[in-house]
Short mmCIF file of C-alpha atoms in Angstrom, two decimals:
data_model
loop_
_atom_site.label_atom_id
_atom_site.label_comp_id
_atom_site.label_asym_id
_atom_site.label_seq_id
_atom_site.Cartn_x
_atom_site.Cartn_y
_atom_site.Cartn_z
CA MET A 20 0.00 0.00 0.00
CA SER A 21 1.50 3.31 -1.02
CA GLN A 22 2.00 6.19 1.37
CA GLN A 23 -0.30 8.29 -0.79
CA ALA A 24 -3.05 5.74 -0.24
CA GLN A 25 -2.47 6.05 3.51
CA GLY A 26 -2.78 9.84 3.48
CA GLY A 27 0.43 11.48 2.19
CA GLU A 28 4.17 11.13 2.67
CA GLU A 29 5.75 10.38 6.03
CA TYR A 30 7.03 13.42 7.91
CA VAL A 31 10.79 13.79 7.31
CA PRO A 32 12.65 15.67 10.08
CA THR A 33 15.62 17.88 9.33
CA GLY A 34 18.92 16.84 10.83
CA GLU A 35 19.84 14.08 13.26
CA ASP A 36 18.73 13.74 16.87
CA ARG A 37 19.90 12.14 20.11
CA VAL A 38 16.55 10.65 21.14
CA ALA A 39 17.90 7.14 21.75
CA ALA A 40 20.94 8.41 23.68
CA ARG A 41 18.86 10.76 25.84
CA LEU A 42 16.30 8.03 26.49
CA ALA A 43 19.08 5.75 27.72
CA GLU A 44 20.15 8.43 30.24
CA ILE A 45 16.68 8.63 31.84
CA THR A 46 16.23 6.26 34.80
CA GLU A 47 13.03 4.29 35.33
CA ASP A 48 12.16 6.42 38.38
CA GLU A 49 12.61 9.62 36.38
CA ALA A 50 10.50 8.23 33.54
CA GLU A 51 7.70 7.19 35.91
CA ALA A 52 7.75 10.59 37.64
CA ARG A 53 7.54 12.39 34.30
CA ALA A 54 4.63 10.17 33.18
CA ALA A 55 2.79 10.76 36.48
CA ALA A 56 3.09 14.53 35.99
CA LEU A 57 1.78 14.29 32.43
CA ARG A 58 -1.05 12.04 33.60
CA ALA A 59 -2.03 14.55 36.27
CA GLY A 60 -1.98 17.31 33.66
CA LEU A 61 -4.73 15.52 31.74
CA GLN A 62 -7.17 16.60 34.47
CA ASP A 63 -7.13 20.05 32.86
CA TYR A 64 -8.71 18.57 29.70
CA GLU A 65 -12.18 17.30 28.86
CA LEU A 66 -12.02 13.50 29.32
CA ASP A 67 -14.93 11.11 28.91
CA ASP A 68 -15.66 7.80 30.67
CA ALA A 69 -13.90 5.83 27.92
CA ASP A 70 -10.76 7.91 28.46
CA ALA A 71 -10.86 7.24 32.20
CA ALA A 72 -11.29 3.50 31.64
CA LEU A 73 -8.41 3.49 29.16
CA LEU A 74 -6.09 5.25 31.59
CA GLU A 75 -6.95 2.82 34.39
CA GLU A 76 -6.20 -0.35 32.40
CA THR A 77 -3.41 -2.45 33.87
CA GLN A 78 -1.29 -5.24 32.48
CA GLU A 79 -2.02 -8.80 33.55
CA ASP A 80 0.92 -11.14 33.95
CA ASP A 81 0.74 -14.43 32.11
CA ALA A 82 1.65 -17.33 34.36
CA GLY A 83 3.46 -20.32 32.97
CA LEU A 84 1.04 -23.13 32.15
CA PRO A 85 1.72 -26.83 32.73
CA TYR A 86 1.59 -29.66 30.20
CA VAL A 87 -1.33 -32.08 30.18
CA PRO A 88 -2.08 -35.35 28.31
CA ALA A 89 -3.57 -34.94 24.83
CA LEU A 90 -7.29 -35.62 24.33
CA PRO A 91 -8.41 -38.98 22.87
CA VAL A 92 -8.93 -39.13 19.11
CA LEU A 93 -12.01 -40.32 17.18
CA ALA A 94 -11.49 -40.66 13.41
CA ILE A 95 -14.29 -40.55 10.80
CA VAL A 96 -13.53 -42.72 7.73
CA GLY A 97 -15.36 -44.11 4.73
CA ARG A 98 -15.44 -44.03 0.94
CA PRO A 99 -15.97 -40.71 -0.88
CA ASN A 100 -19.28 -38.82 -0.68
CA VAL A 101 -21.02 -40.77 2.08
CA GLY A 102 -21.41 -37.68 4.30
CA LYS A 103 -18.34 -37.85 6.56
CA SER A 104 -17.78 -34.08 6.68
CA THR A 105 -21.50 -33.46 7.20
CA LEU A 106 -21.37 -35.81 10.19
CA VAL A 107 -18.27 -34.00 11.48
CA ASN A 108 -20.08 -30.65 11.27
CA ARG A 109 -23.05 -32.17 13.12
CA ILE A 110 -20.83 -33.48 15.95
CA ILE A 111 -18.82 -30.27 16.41
CA ARG A 112 -22.00 -28.14 16.00
CA SER A 113 -20.37 -25.89 13.44
CA ARG A 114 -19.92 -25.72 9.67
CA GLU A 115 -16.15 -26.06 9.93
CA ALA A 116 -15.56 -28.89 7.46
CA VAL A 117 -15.92 -28.00 3.78
CA VAL A 118 -18.99 -29.76 2.33
CA GLU A 119 -20.11 -29.86 -1.30
CA ASP A 120 -22.32 -32.26 -3.26
CA VAL A 121 -19.44 -33.74 -5.21
CA PRO A 122 -17.11 -36.54 -4.09
CA GLY A 123 -13.58 -35.83 -2.91
CA VAL A 124 -13.95 -32.35 -1.41
CA THR A 125 -12.06 -33.35 1.77
CA ARG A 126 -8.50 -34.45 1.01
CA ASP A 127 -6.42 -34.17 4.19
CA ARG A 128 -7.05 -35.48 7.67
CA VAL A 129 -8.35 -32.50 9.62
CA SER A 130 -8.65 -32.26 13.43
CA TYR A 131 -11.41 -30.46 15.33
CA PRO A 132 -12.03 -30.08 19.08
CA ALA A 133 -15.30 -31.79 20.06
CA GLU A 134 -17.39 -32.41 23.17
CA TRP A 135 -20.22 -34.78 24.05
CA ASN A 136 -21.92 -35.20 27.41
CA GLY A 137 -19.16 -33.31 29.21
CA ARG A 138 -16.27 -35.24 27.65
CA ASP A 139 -13.77 -33.51 25.38
CA PHE A 140 -12.06 -35.33 22.52
CA THR A 141 -10.45 -34.65 19.16
CA LEU A 142 -12.48 -35.46 16.04
CA VAL A 143 -10.59 -36.19 12.80
CA ASP A 144 -12.25 -35.82 9.40
CA THR A 145 -10.63 -37.68 6.48
CA GLY A 146 -10.82 -37.87 2.71
CA GLY A 147 -12.54 -40.78 0.99
CA TRP A 148 -10.71 -44.13 1.20
CA GLU A 149 -10.42 -46.17 -2.01
CA ALA A 150 -8.39 -49.36 -2.31
CA ASP A 151 -7.16 -48.94 -5.90
CA ALA A 152 -6.96 -45.17 -6.02
CA LYS A 153 -4.28 -43.53 -8.14
CA GLY A 154 -2.64 -40.10 -8.25
CA ILE A 155 -3.94 -37.57 -5.76
CA HIS A 156 -6.75 -39.93 -4.70
CA LYS A 157 -4.17 -42.47 -3.60
CA ARG A 158 -2.50 -39.89 -1.38
CA VAL A 159 -5.91 -38.95 0.05
CA ALA A 160 -6.50 -42.63 0.92
CA GLU A 161 -3.06 -42.81 2.54
CA GLN A 162 -3.93 -39.84 4.77
CA ALA A 163 -7.18 -41.52 5.81
CA GLU A 164 -5.27 -44.68 6.72
CA LEU A 165 -2.76 -42.68 8.76
CA ALA A 166 -5.67 -41.09 10.62
CA VAL A 167 -6.83 -44.56 11.63
CA ASP A 168 -3.31 -45.41 12.83
CA GLU A 169 -3.28 -42.38 15.14
CA ALA A 170 -6.88 -42.71 16.35
CA ASP A 171 -8.08 -44.31 19.59
CA ALA A 172 -11.41 -45.31 17.99
CA VAL A 173 -12.94 -45.11 14.50
CA VAL A 174 -16.39 -44.32 13.09
CA PHE A 175 -16.83 -46.01 9.71
CA VAL A 176 -19.49 -44.17 7.70
CA LEU A 177 -21.32 -45.65 4.73
CA ASP A 178 -24.44 -44.73 2.77
CA GLY A 179 -27.25 -46.60 4.52
CA LEU A 180 -29.55 -46.30 1.51
CA VAL A 181 -27.00 -47.80 -0.90
CA GLY A 182 -25.73 -50.50 1.42
CA ALA A 183 -22.25 -51.98 1.54
CA SER A 184 -20.41 -51.57 -1.77
CA ALA A 185 -17.22 -53.32 -2.83
CA VAL A 186 -15.26 -50.23 -1.73
CA ASP A 187 -16.95 -50.33 1.68
CA GLU A 188 -15.94 -53.99 2.09
CA ALA A 189 -12.35 -53.02 1.22
CA VAL A 190 -12.50 -50.34 3.96
CA VAL A 191 -13.67 -53.01 6.42
CA LYS A 192 -10.64 -55.19 5.56
CA MET A 193 -8.33 -52.21 6.14
CA LEU A 194 -9.97 -51.47 9.49
CA ARG A 195 -9.66 -55.08 10.63
CA ARG A 196 -5.90 -54.92 9.97
CA LYS A 197 -5.63 -51.87 12.23
CA LYS A 198 -7.28 -53.63 15.19
CA LYS A 199 -8.93 -50.45 16.47
CA PRO A 200 -12.42 -50.16 18.02
CA VAL A 201 -14.79 -49.47 15.10
CA LEU A 202 -18.36 -48.16 15.14
CA LEU A 203 -20.46 -48.56 12.00
CA ALA A 204 -22.60 -45.54 11.06
CA ALA A 205 -25.27 -46.02 8.39
CA ASN A 206 -25.80 -42.47 7.16
CA LYS A 207 -28.78 -40.90 5.31
CA ILE A 208 -31.38 -42.88 7.30
CA ASP A 209 -34.01 -40.20 7.83
CA SER A 210 -37.03 -42.26 8.91
CA SER A 211 -38.02 -45.57 10.52
CA ALA A 212 -39.32 -46.70 7.13
CA GLN A 213 -35.74 -46.87 5.91
CA MET A 214 -34.53 -49.11 8.77
CA SER A 215 -34.93 -52.23 6.61
CA GLU A 216 -31.92 -50.97 4.64
CA VAL A 217 -29.77 -51.06 7.80
CA TYR A 218 -30.23 -54.68 8.93
CA PRO A 219 -28.09 -56.28 6.16
CA LEU A 220 -25.10 -54.24 7.42
CA TRP A 221 -24.74 -56.67 10.36
CA ASN A 222 -23.14 -58.98 7.76
CA LEU A 223 -20.04 -56.75 7.68
CA GLY A 224 -19.04 -58.20 11.05
CA LEU A 225 -18.47 -54.84 12.73
CA GLY A 226 -21.28 -55.23 15.26
CA GLU A 227 -24.41 -53.14 15.55
CA PRO A 228 -24.88 -50.58 12.76
CA TYR A 229 -26.00 -47.15 14.04
CA PRO A 230 -28.59 -45.51 11.75
CA VAL A 231 -27.92 -41.77 11.57
CA SER A 232 -28.82 -38.75 9.52
CA ALA A 233 -25.83 -36.43 9.53
CA LEU A 234 -27.92 -33.84 7.70
CA HIS A 235 -30.77 -33.77 10.24
CA GLY A 236 -28.95 -35.02 13.35
CA THR A 237 -31.09 -38.08 14.12
CA GLY A 238 -29.20 -40.98 15.69
CA THR A 239 -25.95 -39.10 16.22
CA GLY A 240 -26.43 -39.02 20.00
CA ASP A 241 -26.60 -42.82 20.23
CA LEU A 242 -23.54 -43.09 18.00
CA LEU A 243 -21.53 -40.71 20.20
CA ASP A 244 -22.66 -42.43 23.41
CA ALA A 245 -21.27 -45.69 22.02
CA ALA A 246 -18.08 -44.03 20.75
CA LEU A 247 -17.27 -42.54 24.17
CA LYS A 248 -17.33 -46.03 25.69
CA HIS A 249 -14.41 -46.96 23.43
CA LEU A 250 -12.37 -43.78 23.92
CA PRO A 251 -9.71 -43.78 26.65
CA GLN A 252 -9.37 -40.79 28.97
CA THR A 253 -6.24 -39.58 27.17
CA ALA A 254 -4.79 -40.12 23.69
CA GLN A 255 -2.57 -43.16 23.25
CA HIS A 256 -0.43 -41.65 20.47
CA ARG A 257 -0.10 -37.90 21.13
CA GLY A 258 1.78 -37.53 24.45
CA LEU A 259 1.67 -34.24 26.39
CA VAL A 260 0.54 -30.82 25.15
CA PRO A 261 0.58 -27.40 26.90
CA LEU A 262 -2.59 -26.70 28.89
CA ASP A 263 -3.22 -23.55 26.88
CA GLY A 264 -2.11 -25.30 23.69
CA PRO A 265 1.02 -24.67 21.57
CA ARG A 266 1.48 -21.36 19.80
CA ARG A 267 -0.68 -21.34 16.65
CA VAL A 268 0.95 -20.65 13.28
CA ALA A 269 -1.12 -20.19 10.10
CA LEU A 270 0.64 -21.12 6.84
CA VAL A 271 -0.95 -18.95 4.16
CA GLY A 272 -0.26 -18.16 0.53
CA ARG A 273 -1.66 -18.54 -2.94
CA PRO A 274 -2.12 -22.03 -4.41
CA ASN A 275 0.90 -24.18 -5.17
CA VAL A 276 3.54 -22.06 -3.39
CA GLY A 277 4.52 -25.04 -1.24
CA LYS A 278 2.56 -24.64 2.01
CA SER A 279 1.69 -28.33 2.32
CA SER A 280 5.21 -29.40 1.30
CA LEU A 281 6.69 -27.13 3.96
CA LEU A 282 4.36 -28.49 6.63
CA ASN A 283 5.28 -32.06 5.67
CA LYS A 284 8.98 -31.19 5.88
CA LEU A 285 8.56 -29.51 9.27
CA ALA A 286 6.50 -32.44 10.59
CA GLY A 287 8.98 -34.98 9.23
CA ALA A 288 6.14 -36.95 7.62
CA ASP A 289 3.68 -36.78 4.72
CA ARG A 290 1.06 -35.13 6.90
CA VAL A 291 -0.72 -33.23 4.12
CA VAL A 292 -1.70 -34.26 0.59
CA VAL A 293 0.68 -32.65 -1.93
CA ASP A 294 0.02 -32.55 -5.65
CA LYS A 295 1.14 -30.44 -8.62
CA VAL A 296 -2.48 -29.43 -9.12
CA ALA A 297 -3.03 -26.06 -7.46
CA GLY A 298 -5.67 -25.92 -4.73
CA THR A 299 -5.15 -29.42 -3.28
CA THR A 300 -5.77 -28.26 0.32
CA ARG A 301 -9.41 -27.35 1.05
CA ASP A 302 -9.70 -27.49 4.87
CA PRO A 303 -7.21 -25.94 7.31
CA VAL A 304 -4.99 -28.81 8.51
CA ASP A 305 -3.49 -28.75 12.02
CA GLU A 306 -0.23 -30.45 12.89
CA LEU A 307 1.89 -30.37 16.05
CA VAL A 308 5.50 -29.65 15.08
CA THR A 309 8.59 -29.48 17.28
CA LEU A 310 10.80 -26.66 16.05
CA GLY A 311 13.62 -24.88 17.86
CA GLY A 312 13.03 -27.01 20.96
CA GLU A 313 9.41 -25.81 21.20
CA GLN A 314 6.10 -27.35 20.17
CA TRP A 315 4.02 -25.38 17.66
CA ARG A 316 0.61 -25.97 16.11
CA PHE A 317 1.00 -25.30 12.40
CA VAL A 318 -2.18 -24.87 10.34
CA ASP A 319 -1.90 -25.45 6.59
CA THR A 320 -4.61 -23.49 4.78
CA ALA A 321 -6.25 -23.46 1.38
CA GLY A 322 -4.46 -21.33 -1.19
CA ILE A 323 -6.21 -18.05 -1.99
CA ARG A 324 -6.44 -17.68 -5.75
CA ARG A 325 -8.92 -14.84 -6.22
CA ARG A 326 -11.02 -12.24 -4.43
CA GLN A 327 -13.62 -13.66 -2.06
CA HIS A 328 -16.61 -12.35 -4.04
CA MET A 329 -15.30 -14.10 -7.17
CA ALA A 330 -14.96 -17.54 -5.55
CA SER A 331 -17.72 -20.15 -5.52
CA GLY A 332 -18.55 -23.59 -4.15
CA SER A 333 -15.95 -25.38 -2.04
CA GLU A 334 -13.35 -22.77 -3.03
CA TYR A 335 -15.44 -20.03 -1.42
CA TYR A 336 -15.92 -21.95 1.83
CA ALA A 337 -12.25 -22.97 1.87
CA MET A 338 -11.39 -19.27 1.63
CA LEU A 339 -13.66 -18.48 4.58
CA ARG A 340 -11.97 -21.21 6.61
CA THR A 341 -8.55 -19.83 5.69
CA GLN A 342 -9.66 -16.45 7.01
CA ARG A 343 -10.91 -18.11 10.20
CA ALA A 344 -7.62 -20.03 10.59
CA VAL A 345 -5.69 -16.74 10.35
CA ASP A 346 -8.03 -15.16 12.91
CA LYS A 347 -7.43 -18.05 15.32
CA ALA A 348 -3.67 -18.06 14.80
CA GLU A 349 -1.16 -15.94 16.69
CA VAL A 350 1.36 -15.61 13.89
CA ALA A 351 0.96 -15.94 10.12
CA VAL A 352 3.71 -17.31 7.90
CA VAL A 353 3.03 -15.96 4.41
CA LEU A 354 4.74 -18.20 1.86
CA LEU A 355 5.84 -16.61 -1.42
CA ALA A 356 7.36 -18.46 -4.39
CA VAL A 357 10.58 -16.74 -5.50
CA ASP A 358 10.41 -18.19 -9.01
CA GLU A 359 7.31 -16.08 -9.76
CA PRO A 360 6.74 -12.31 -9.51
CA VAL A 361 5.16 -10.96 -6.33
CA SER A 362 1.47 -10.82 -7.28
CA GLU A 363 -1.63 -8.94 -6.25
CA GLN A 364 -2.76 -12.15 -4.52
CA ASP A 365 0.42 -12.22 -2.42
CA ILE A 366 -0.14 -8.62 -1.33
CA ARG A 367 -3.79 -9.34 -0.54
CA ILE A 368 -2.83 -12.35 1.61
CA VAL A 369 -0.30 -10.26 3.54
CA GLN A 370 -3.02 -7.69 4.08
CA MET A 371 -5.34 -10.41 5.41
CA ALA A 372 -2.80 -11.17 8.14
CA LEU A 373 -2.38 -7.46 8.91
CA ASP A 374 -6.15 -6.88 9.08
CA ALA A 375 -6.40 -9.78 11.54
CA GLY A 376 -3.68 -8.20 13.69
CA ARG A 377 -1.45 -11.28 13.60
CA ALA A 378 2.30 -11.37 14.03
CA LEU A 379 3.96 -11.91 10.65
CA VAL A 380 6.84 -13.84 9.08
CA LEU A 381 7.54 -13.79 5.33
CA ALA A 382 8.94 -17.09 4.01
CA TYR A 383 10.39 -17.07 0.50
CA ASN A 384 10.10 -20.61 -0.85
CA LYS A 385 12.00 -22.38 -3.67
CA TRP A 386 15.13 -20.36 -2.84
CA ASP A 387 17.23 -23.26 -4.13
CA LEU A 388 15.85 -22.53 -7.64
CA LEU A 389 16.81 -18.84 -7.60
CA ASP A 390 19.42 -17.56 -10.08
CA GLU A 391 21.15 -14.18 -9.91
CA GLU A 392 18.99 -12.51 -12.56
CA ARG A 393 15.73 -13.52 -10.87
CA ARG A 394 17.17 -12.53 -7.49
CA TYR A 395 17.81 -8.99 -8.75
CA TYR A 396 14.21 -8.56 -9.91
CA LEU A 397 12.81 -10.24 -6.76
CA GLU A 398 14.57 -7.71 -4.52
CA ARG A 399 13.11 -4.86 -6.58
CA GLU A 400 9.61 -6.40 -6.31
CA ILE A 401 9.92 -6.79 -2.54
CA GLU A 402 11.11 -3.20 -2.20
CA ARG A 403 8.23 -1.93 -4.35
CA ASP A 404 5.29 -4.13 -3.30
CA LEU A 405 6.09 -5.23 0.26
CA ALA A 406 7.70 -2.08 1.66
CA HIS A 407 4.76 -1.65 4.06
CA VAL A 408 5.81 -4.88 5.83
CA SER A 409 9.57 -4.33 5.73
CA TRP A 410 9.46 -4.90 9.50
CA ALA A 411 8.47 -8.57 9.06
CA PRO A 412 11.26 -11.16 9.51
CA ARG A 413 12.27 -12.72 6.22
CA VAL A 414 13.24 -16.39 5.97
CA ASN A 415 14.50 -17.94 2.73
CA VAL A 416 13.56 -21.62 2.60
CA SER A 417 13.14 -24.66 0.38
CA ALA A 418 10.05 -26.66 1.27
CA LYS A 419 11.24 -29.45 -1.02
CA THR A 420 14.63 -30.00 0.63
CA GLY A 421 14.00 -28.50 4.07
CA TRP A 422 16.84 -25.99 3.59
CA HIS A 423 16.76 -23.28 6.29
CA LYS A 424 13.63 -24.67 7.96
CA ASP A 425 15.49 -24.27 11.27
CA LYS A 426 15.52 -20.49 10.65
CA LEU A 427 11.74 -20.38 11.04
CA ALA A 428 11.70 -20.94 14.81
CA PRO A 429 13.81 -17.84 15.74
CA ALA A 430 11.71 -15.69 13.37
CA LEU A 431 8.46 -16.97 14.88
CA GLN A 432 9.71 -16.49 18.43
CA ARG A 433 10.91 -12.95 17.77
CA SER A 434 7.67 -11.93 16.04
CA LEU A 435 5.52 -13.34 18.86
CA GLU A 436 7.70 -11.78 21.56
CA ASN A 437 7.26 -8.36 19.97
CA TRP A 438 3.56 -9.02 19.29
CA GLU A 439 3.13 -9.35 23.06
CA GLN A 440 5.54 -6.57 24.01
CA ARG A 441 4.33 -3.85 26.37
CA ILE A 442 6.27 -0.60 26.80
CA PRO A 443 6.13 0.80 30.37
CA THR A 444 4.09 4.03 30.46
CA GLY A 445 7.01 6.00 31.88
CA ARG A 446 9.40 4.83 29.18
CA LEU A 447 6.81 5.49 26.44
CA ASN A 448 6.20 9.07 27.57
CA ALA A 449 9.92 9.72 27.99
CA PHE A 450 10.37 8.59 24.38
CA LEU A 451 7.50 10.77 23.14
CA GLY A 452 8.83 13.77 25.05
CA GLU A 453 12.34 13.47 23.62
CA LEU A 454 11.05 12.83 20.11
CA VAL A 455 8.67 15.78 20.05
CA ALA A 456 11.30 18.07 21.59
CA ALA A 457 13.71 17.15 18.79
CA HIS A 458 11.09 17.14 16.01
CA PRO A 459 7.94 19.13 16.92
CA HIS A 460 4.82 18.76 14.83
CA PRO A 461 4.69 21.28 11.94
CA VAL A 462 2.56 24.36 12.50
CA ARG A 463 -0.75 24.14 10.60
CA GLY A 464 -3.01 27.19 10.27
CA GLY A 465 -1.16 29.00 13.01
CA LYS A 466 -1.63 26.09 15.44
CA GLN A 467 0.76 23.36 16.58
CA PRO A 468 -0.84 20.27 18.14
CA ARG A 469 0.90 18.85 21.21
CA ILE A 470 1.04 15.30 22.58
CA LEU A 471 -0.22 15.44 26.17
CA PHE A 472 0.18 11.80 27.19
CA GLY A 473 0.70 8.37 25.67
CA THR A 474 -0.38 4.93 26.84
CA GLN A 475 -0.36 1.37 25.53
CA PRO A 476 -3.73 -0.19 26.38
CA ALA A 477 -3.26 -3.46 24.48
CA THR A 478 -0.85 -6.02 23.11
CA ARG A 479 -1.30 -8.85 20.59
CA PRO A 480 -0.78 -6.62 18.55
CA PRO A 481 0.59 -3.56 20.38
CA LYS A 482 -1.78 -0.60 20.36
CA PHE A 483 -0.86 2.94 21.45
CA VAL A 484 -3.17 5.85 22.21
CA LEU A 485 -1.92 9.44 22.19
CA PHE A 486 -3.91 12.21 23.91
CA THR A 487 -3.32 15.38 21.89
CA THR A 488 -4.46 19.00 21.72
CA GLY A 489 -5.11 18.77 17.99
CA PHE A 490 -5.17 16.45 14.99
CA LEU A 491 -1.76 14.95 14.13
CA ASP A 492 -0.96 14.78 10.42
CA PRO A 493 -1.02 11.18 9.06
CA GLY A 494 2.59 11.65 7.94
CA TYR A 495 3.64 12.70 11.45
CA ARG A 496 1.81 9.68 12.97
CA ARG A 497 3.69 7.41 10.57
CA PHE A 498 6.92 9.10 11.66
CA ILE A 499 6.09 8.34 15.31
CA THR A 500 5.20 4.73 14.38
CA ARG A 501 8.51 4.23 12.58
CA ARG A 502 10.51 5.67 15.47
CA LEU A 503 8.59 3.45 17.91
CA ARG A 504 9.68 0.45 15.84
CA GLU A 505 13.30 1.59 15.69
CA THR A 506 13.52 2.41 19.40
CA PHE A 507 11.68 -0.54 20.96
CA ASP A 508 12.09 -3.23 18.25
CA PHE A 509 8.64 -4.20 17.06
CA THR A 510 10.04 -6.55 14.42
CA GLY A 511 7.42 -9.02 13.22
CA THR A 512 4.28 -7.32 14.50
CA PRO A 513 1.89 -4.67 13.22
CA ILE A 514 1.46 -1.77 15.63
CA GLU A 515 -1.38 0.71 15.82
CA VAL A 516 -1.10 4.35 16.88
CA GLN A 517 -4.41 6.10 17.59
CA MET A 518 -5.03 9.59 18.91
CA ARG A 519 -7.67 11.26 21.01
CA VAL A 520 -7.98 15.00 20.52
CA ARG A 521 -9.08 16.65 23.76
CA GLU A 522 -9.89 20.27 24.52
CA LYS A 523 -8.96 22.14 27.66
CA ARG A 524 -11.63 22.48 30.31
CA LYS A 525 -13.39 25.81 30.33
CA ARG A 526 -12.85 27.86 33.47
CA ARG A 527 -16.04 28.44 35.43
#
């Protein structure tokens, strides 16, 4: 985004200053005393209730949280288009899983938190399993089989109106090999008149078939009651996780830039379906990854290929879920392919992360394919199109080989640390005082607005509010924002500087 689009050029001061040096000479006690005096001076100005509440806000300390055992896992499997994702949405009481009336919409195994009758567990949706699948469908089937391996119990879904097909019988053979508790769900049974279609399913040898209608919700309670009897109290394959959960990282980018390949490389396994066809990932896919000695929850998202109002069908809903994954994340890793020019889509995806207020890391993928000529043009493109996020850490990686993947952890940690950074009120006002003394706001119409007091009411991302006697030029606010970054190191996080213009109280 150009500076013109943001309201004019940034204010450029004349000459150098000693703001940093003078700030270093001010003790904490002196800074607090100066801030207290400025705070008291605000009583001479017209303040409303919102101002008073803002000035009274205090920082809460985050206590360290212990690790706890992971929740048990229930996997939903079956052949394509039998209603697995519809059943998942019914169980989690939300339209999280992408659903469309064509087979093969779900491709990866996708985890969701779920609860039934006071018990929490993890529900895993999978793509359709087919015994003789080829190409991308084979990799989808492999992911479904891996989901069974990691599950504590399995719900096998088939179309109750169609009955057991040859593919269903192949799924049964696969499930028997896994030796996991299996519950048989006969889906699309909407009335008692259709129960005659369910009885032949006893012949599969999986025990009692549970007639359900994922679309209308009938029978799902009985199915879940039975499933909970087979689930242990804690997961058998997932170990310990932090009580508050690992830090959440959203992998975002346009289609086919290597998000899924990077997640697989970080996880050390083929966790996500990868194919040369762009748009393979539809649902956000969570994976716990140990990186830099710390556990992270990476979320692979669907590639954004066009503006939201131009998308349709599963692509539209996948885009909504990508937006939701970014909103739920703490830091976004925007992946850009260096072998292609920085595009409007790339800039729009970066803006999505900024609008959500997430910490940000830019990862330039396929660096191993970069030659000197392309590198020259890439640097010019970054300087031209991504100058507004020049503060974001930059990591050059190769998702294919794993080159420099270890550089991601320090970048993530630094961005999150600054995303949560809070500047003491005394230090903030000492900085503002020295800065304004060295570079006062330009006089406009015979008036020169002053900054009365500054405070930081929020973190994640950092937000600053300046009480002023008049409107600060956008260019001067950008100047203050830049100097805040330079002085206190807000690398990796957006910061917001607001102002509240207040008039002096009238003497009575």
